[in-house]
mmCIF file with all atom_site columns, C-alpha atoms in Angstrom:
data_model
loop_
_atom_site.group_PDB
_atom_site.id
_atom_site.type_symbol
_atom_site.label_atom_id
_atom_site.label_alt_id
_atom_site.label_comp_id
_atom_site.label_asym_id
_atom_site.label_entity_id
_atom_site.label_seq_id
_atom_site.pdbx_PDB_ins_code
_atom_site.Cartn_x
_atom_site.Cartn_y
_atom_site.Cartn_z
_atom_site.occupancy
_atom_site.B_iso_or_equiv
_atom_site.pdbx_formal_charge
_atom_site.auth_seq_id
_atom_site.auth_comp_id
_atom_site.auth_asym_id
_atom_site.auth_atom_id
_atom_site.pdbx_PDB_model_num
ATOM 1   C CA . UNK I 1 1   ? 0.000   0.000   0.000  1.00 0.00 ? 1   UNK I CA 1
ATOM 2   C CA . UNK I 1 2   ? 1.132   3.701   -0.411 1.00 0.00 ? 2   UNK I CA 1
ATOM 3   C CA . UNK I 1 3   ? 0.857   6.388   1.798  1.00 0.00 ? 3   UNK I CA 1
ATOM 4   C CA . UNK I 1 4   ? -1.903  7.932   -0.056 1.00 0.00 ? 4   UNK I CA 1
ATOM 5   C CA . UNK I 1 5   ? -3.910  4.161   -0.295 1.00 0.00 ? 5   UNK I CA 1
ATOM 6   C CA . UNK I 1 6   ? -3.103  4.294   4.039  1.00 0.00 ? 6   UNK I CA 1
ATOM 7   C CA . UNK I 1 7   ? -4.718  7.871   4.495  1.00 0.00 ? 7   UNK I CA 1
ATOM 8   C CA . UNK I 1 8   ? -7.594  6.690   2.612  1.00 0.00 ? 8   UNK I CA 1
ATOM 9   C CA . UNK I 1 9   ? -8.114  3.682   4.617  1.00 0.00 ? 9   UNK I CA 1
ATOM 10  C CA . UNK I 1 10  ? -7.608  5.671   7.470  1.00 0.00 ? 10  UNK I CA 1
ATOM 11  C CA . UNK I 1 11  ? -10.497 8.322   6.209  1.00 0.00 ? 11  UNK I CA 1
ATOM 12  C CA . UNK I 1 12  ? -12.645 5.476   5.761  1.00 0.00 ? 12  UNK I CA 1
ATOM 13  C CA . UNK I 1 13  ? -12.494 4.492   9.349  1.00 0.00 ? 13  UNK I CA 1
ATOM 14  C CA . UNK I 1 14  ? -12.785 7.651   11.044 1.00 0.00 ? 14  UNK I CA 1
ATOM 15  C CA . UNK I 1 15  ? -15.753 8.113   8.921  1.00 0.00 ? 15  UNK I CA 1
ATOM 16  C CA . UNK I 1 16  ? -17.175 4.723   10.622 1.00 0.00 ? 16  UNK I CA 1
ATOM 17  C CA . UNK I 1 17  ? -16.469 3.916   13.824 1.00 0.00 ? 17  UNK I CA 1
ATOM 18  C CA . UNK I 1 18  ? -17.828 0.470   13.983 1.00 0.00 ? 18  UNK I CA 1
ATOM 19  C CA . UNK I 1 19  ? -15.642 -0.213  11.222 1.00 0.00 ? 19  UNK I CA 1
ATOM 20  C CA . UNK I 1 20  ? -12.415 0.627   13.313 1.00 0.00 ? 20  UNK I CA 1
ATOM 21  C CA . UNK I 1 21  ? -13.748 -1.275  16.224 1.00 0.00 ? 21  UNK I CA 1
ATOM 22  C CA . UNK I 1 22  ? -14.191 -4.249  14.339 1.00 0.00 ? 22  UNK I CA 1
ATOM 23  C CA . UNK I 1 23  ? -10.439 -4.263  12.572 1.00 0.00 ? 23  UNK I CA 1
ATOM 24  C CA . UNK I 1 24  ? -9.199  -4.134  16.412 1.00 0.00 ? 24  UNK I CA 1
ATOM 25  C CA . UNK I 1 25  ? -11.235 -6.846  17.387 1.00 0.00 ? 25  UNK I CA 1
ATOM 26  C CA . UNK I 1 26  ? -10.092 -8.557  14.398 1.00 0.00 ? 26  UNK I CA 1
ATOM 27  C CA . UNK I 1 27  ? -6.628  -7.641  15.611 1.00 0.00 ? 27  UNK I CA 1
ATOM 28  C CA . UNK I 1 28  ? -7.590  -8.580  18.980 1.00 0.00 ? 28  UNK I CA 1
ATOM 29  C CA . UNK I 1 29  ? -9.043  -11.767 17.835 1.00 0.00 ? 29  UNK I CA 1
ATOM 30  C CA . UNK I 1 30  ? -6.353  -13.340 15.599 1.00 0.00 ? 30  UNK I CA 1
ATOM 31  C CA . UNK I 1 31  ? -3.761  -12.945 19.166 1.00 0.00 ? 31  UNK I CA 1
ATOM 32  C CA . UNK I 1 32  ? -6.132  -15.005 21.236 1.00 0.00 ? 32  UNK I CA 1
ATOM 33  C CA . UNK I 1 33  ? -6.377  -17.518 18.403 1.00 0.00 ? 33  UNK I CA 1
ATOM 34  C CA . UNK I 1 34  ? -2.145  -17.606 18.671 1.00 0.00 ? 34  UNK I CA 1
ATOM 35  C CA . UNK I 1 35  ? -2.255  -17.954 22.205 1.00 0.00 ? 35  UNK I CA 1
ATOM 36  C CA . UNK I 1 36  ? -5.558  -21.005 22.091 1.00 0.00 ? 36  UNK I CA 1
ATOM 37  C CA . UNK I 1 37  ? -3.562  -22.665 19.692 1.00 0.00 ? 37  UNK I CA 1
ATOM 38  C CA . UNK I 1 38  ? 0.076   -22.561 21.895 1.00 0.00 ? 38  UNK I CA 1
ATOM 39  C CA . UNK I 1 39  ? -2.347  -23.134 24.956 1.00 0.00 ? 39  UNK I CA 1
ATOM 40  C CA . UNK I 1 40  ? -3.706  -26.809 22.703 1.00 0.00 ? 40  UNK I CA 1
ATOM 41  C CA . UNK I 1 41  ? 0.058   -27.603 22.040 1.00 0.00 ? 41  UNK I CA 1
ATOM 42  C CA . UNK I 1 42  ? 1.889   -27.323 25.304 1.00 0.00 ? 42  UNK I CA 1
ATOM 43  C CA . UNK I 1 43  ? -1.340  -29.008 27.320 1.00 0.00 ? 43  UNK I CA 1
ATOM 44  C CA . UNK I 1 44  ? -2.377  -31.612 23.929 1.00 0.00 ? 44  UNK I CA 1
ATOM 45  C CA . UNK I 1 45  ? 0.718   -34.310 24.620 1.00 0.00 ? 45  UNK I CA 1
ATOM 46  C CA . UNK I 1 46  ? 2.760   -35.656 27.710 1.00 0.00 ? 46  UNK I CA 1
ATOM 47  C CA . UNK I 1 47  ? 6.249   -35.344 27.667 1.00 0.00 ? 47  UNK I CA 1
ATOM 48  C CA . UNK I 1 48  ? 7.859   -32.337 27.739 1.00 0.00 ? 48  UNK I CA 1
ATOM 49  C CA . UNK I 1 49  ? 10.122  -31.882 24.577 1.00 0.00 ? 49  UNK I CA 1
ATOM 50  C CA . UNK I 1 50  ? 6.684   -32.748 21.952 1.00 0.00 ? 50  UNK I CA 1
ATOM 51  C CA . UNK I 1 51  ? 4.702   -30.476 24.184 1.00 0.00 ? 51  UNK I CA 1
ATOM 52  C CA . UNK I 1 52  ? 7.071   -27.442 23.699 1.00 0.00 ? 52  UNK I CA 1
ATOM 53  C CA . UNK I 1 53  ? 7.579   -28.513 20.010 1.00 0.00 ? 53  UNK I CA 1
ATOM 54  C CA . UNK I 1 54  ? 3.219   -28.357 19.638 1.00 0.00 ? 54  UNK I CA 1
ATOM 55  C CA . UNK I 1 55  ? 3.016   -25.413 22.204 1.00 0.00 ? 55  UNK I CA 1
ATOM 56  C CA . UNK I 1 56  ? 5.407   -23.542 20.044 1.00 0.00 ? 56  UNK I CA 1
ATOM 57  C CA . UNK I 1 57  ? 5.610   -24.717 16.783 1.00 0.00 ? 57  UNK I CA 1
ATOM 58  C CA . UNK I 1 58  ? 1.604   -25.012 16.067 1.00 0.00 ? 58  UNK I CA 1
ATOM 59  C CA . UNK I 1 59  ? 1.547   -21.028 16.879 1.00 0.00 ? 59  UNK I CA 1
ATOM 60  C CA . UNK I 1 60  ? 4.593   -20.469 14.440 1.00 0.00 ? 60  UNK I CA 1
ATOM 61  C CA . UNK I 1 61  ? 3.036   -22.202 11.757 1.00 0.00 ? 61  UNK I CA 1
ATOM 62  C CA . UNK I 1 62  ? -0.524  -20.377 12.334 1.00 0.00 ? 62  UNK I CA 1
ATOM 63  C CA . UNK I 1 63  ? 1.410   -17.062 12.029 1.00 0.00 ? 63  UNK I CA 1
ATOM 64  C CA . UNK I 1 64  ? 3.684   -17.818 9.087  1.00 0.00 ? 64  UNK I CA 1
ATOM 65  C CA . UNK I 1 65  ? 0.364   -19.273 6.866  1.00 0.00 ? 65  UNK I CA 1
ATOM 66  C CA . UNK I 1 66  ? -0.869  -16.045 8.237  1.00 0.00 ? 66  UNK I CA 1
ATOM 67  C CA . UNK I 1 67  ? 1.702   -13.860 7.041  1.00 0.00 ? 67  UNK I CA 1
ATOM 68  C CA . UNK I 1 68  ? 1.834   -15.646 3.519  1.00 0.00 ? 68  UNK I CA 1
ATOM 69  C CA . UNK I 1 69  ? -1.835  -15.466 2.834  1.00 0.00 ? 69  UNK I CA 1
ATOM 70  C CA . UNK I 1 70  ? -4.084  -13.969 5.101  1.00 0.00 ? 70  UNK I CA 1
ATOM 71  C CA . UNK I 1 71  ? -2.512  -10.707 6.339  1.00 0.00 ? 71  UNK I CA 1
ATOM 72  C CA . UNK I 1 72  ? -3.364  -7.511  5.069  1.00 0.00 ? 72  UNK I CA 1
ATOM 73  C CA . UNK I 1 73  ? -0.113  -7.235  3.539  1.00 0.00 ? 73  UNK I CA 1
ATOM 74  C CA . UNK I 1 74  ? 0.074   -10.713 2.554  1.00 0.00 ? 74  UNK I CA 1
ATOM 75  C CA . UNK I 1 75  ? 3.174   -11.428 0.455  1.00 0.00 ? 75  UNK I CA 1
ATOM 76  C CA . UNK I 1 76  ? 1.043   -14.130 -1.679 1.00 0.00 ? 76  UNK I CA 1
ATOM 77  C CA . UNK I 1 77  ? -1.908  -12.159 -2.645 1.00 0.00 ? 77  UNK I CA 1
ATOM 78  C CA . UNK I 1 78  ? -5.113  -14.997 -2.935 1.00 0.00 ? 78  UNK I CA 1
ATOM 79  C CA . UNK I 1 79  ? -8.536  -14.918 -3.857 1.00 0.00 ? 79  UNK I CA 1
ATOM 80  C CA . UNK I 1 80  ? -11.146 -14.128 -1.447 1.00 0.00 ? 80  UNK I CA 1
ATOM 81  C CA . UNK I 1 81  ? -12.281 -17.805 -1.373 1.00 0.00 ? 81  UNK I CA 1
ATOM 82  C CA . UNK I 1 82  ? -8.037  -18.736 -0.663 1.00 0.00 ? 82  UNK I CA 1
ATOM 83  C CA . UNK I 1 83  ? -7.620  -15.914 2.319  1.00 0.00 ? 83  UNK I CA 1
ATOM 84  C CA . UNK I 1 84  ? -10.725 -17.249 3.550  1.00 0.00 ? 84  UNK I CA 1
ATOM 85  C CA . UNK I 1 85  ? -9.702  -20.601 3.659  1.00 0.00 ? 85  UNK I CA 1
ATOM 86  C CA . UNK I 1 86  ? -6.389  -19.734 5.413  1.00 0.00 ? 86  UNK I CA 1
ATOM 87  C CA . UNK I 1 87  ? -8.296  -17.673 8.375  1.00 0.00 ? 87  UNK I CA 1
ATOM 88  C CA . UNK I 1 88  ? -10.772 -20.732 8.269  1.00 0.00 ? 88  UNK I CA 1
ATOM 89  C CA . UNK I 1 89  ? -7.828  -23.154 9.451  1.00 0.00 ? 89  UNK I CA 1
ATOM 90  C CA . UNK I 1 90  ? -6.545  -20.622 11.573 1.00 0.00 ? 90  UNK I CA 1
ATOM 91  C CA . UNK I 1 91  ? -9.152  -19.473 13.536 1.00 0.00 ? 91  UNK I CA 1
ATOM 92  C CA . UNK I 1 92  ? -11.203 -22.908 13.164 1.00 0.00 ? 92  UNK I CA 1
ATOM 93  C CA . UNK I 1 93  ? -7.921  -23.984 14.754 1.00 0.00 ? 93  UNK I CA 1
ATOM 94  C CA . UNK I 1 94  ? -7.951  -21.828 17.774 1.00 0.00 ? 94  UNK I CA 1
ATOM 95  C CA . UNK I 1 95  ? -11.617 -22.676 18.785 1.00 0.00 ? 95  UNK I CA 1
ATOM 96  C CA . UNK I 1 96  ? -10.817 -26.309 17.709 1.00 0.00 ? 96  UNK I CA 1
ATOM 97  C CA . UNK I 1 97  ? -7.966  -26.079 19.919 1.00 0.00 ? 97  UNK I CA 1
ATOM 98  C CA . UNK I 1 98  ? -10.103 -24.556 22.774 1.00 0.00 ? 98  UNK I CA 1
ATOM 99  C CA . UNK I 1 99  ? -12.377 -27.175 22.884 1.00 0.00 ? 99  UNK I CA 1
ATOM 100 C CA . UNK I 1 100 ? -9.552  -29.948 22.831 1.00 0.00 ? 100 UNK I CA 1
ATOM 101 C CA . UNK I 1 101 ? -8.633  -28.192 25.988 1.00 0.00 ? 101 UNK I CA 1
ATOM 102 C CA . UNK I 1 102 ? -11.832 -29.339 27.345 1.00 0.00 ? 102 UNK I CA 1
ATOM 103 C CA . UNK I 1 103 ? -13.287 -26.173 27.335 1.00 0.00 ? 103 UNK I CA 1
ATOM 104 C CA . UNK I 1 104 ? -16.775 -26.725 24.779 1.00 0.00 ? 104 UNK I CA 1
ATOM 105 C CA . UNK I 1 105 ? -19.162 -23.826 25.604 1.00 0.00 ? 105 UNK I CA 1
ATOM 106 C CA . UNK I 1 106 ? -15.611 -21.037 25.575 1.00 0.00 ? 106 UNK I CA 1
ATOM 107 C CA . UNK I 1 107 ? -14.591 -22.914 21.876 1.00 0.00 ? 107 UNK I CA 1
ATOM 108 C CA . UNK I 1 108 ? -18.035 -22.509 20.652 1.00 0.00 ? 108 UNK I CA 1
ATOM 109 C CA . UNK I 1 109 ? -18.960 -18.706 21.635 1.00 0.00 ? 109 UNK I CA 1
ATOM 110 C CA . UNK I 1 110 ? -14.899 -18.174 20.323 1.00 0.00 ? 110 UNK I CA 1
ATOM 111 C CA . UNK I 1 111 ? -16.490 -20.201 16.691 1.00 0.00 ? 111 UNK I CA 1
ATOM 112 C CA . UNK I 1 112 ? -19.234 -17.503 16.709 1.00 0.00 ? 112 UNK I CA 1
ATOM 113 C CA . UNK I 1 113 ? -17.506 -14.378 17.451 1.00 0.00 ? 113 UNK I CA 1
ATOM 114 C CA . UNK I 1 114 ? -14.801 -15.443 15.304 1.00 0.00 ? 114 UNK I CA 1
ATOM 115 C CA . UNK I 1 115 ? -17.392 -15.923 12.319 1.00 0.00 ? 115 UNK I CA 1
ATOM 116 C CA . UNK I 1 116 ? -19.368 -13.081 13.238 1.00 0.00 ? 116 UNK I CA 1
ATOM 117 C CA . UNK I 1 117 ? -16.276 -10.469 12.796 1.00 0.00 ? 117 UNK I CA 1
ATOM 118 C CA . UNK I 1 118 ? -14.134 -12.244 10.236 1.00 0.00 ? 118 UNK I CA 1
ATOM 119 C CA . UNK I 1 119 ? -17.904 -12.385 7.865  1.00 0.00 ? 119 UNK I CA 1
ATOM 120 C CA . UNK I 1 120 ? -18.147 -8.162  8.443  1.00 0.00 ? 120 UNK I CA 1
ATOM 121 C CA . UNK I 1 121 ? -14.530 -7.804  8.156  1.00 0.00 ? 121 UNK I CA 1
ATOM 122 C CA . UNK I 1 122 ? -14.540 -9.225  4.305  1.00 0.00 ? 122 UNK I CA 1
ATOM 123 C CA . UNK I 1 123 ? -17.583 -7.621  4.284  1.00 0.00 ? 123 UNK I CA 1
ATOM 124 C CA . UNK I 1 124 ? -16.301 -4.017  5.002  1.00 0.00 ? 124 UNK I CA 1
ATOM 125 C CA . UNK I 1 125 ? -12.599 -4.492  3.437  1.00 0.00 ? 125 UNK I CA 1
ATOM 126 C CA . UNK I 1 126 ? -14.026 -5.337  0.187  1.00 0.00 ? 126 UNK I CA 1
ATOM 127 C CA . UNK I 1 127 ? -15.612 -2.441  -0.080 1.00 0.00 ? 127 UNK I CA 1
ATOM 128 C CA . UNK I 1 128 ? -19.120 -4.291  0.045  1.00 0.00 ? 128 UNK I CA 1
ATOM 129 C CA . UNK I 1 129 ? -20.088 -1.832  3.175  1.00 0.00 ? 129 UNK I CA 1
ATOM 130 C CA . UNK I 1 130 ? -18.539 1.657   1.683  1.00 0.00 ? 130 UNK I CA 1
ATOM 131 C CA . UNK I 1 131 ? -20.991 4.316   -0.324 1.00 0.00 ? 131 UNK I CA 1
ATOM 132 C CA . UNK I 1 132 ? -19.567 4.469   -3.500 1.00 0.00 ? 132 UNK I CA 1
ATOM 133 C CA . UNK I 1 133 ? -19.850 7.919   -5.492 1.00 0.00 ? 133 UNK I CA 1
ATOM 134 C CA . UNK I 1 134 ? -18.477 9.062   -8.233 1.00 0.00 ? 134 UNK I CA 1
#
């Protein structure tokens, strides 16, 4: 993005506050679906050198797939139906890996919030949600 493409974006969510709120809960969101899925690895085996390998690897793998195709600034640009299936694993992963915890009602109300902002996030970035005039 350029600076000019940034102070639009910016314009855009002064102009709609919701809009902000939601990209920080998305923010928000995607670190508590790091720290479900390190919480899954170093609790998911015994033994201490495969728990540290799942506690810290399973994280490191979310965030690089992240990085590569589901980030803003991705540095492999994918369809919509691609990102989507990226943030699907992801974030499907951290409630998954909530409820592998043993924690059921937490990884289902995590599955809905998660859906709930990630749907008006796409929504909203692609420009679906913006007046348009020309």
């Amino acid at each position: 993005m350029t600076a000019s493409n940034d102070r639009s974006h910016l314009t855009t969510l002064q102009g709609r506050p919701w809009v902000a709120a939601n990209e920080v809960l998305a923010f928000v969101l995607e670190l508590v679906a790091i720290g479900c899925l390190s919480w899954w690895g170093f609790t998911a085996v015994d033994g201490r050198p495969a728990s540290i390998l799942l506690g810290l690897g399973t994280p490191a793998a979310a965030v690089a797939l992240w990085g590569l195709f589901a980030a803003p600034r991705a540095r492999i640009r994918l369809p919509l139906a691609g990102v989507l299936a990226v943030k699907t694993l992801v974030l499907g992963g951290a409630a998954a890996a909530v409820y592998g915890t043993g924690h059921p009602v937490a990884a289902a109300v995590l599955a809905v919030v998660l859906v709930l902002n990630t749907g008006c996030a796409e929504y909203f970035r692609r420009g679906a949600g913006q007046d348009v005039t020309t």
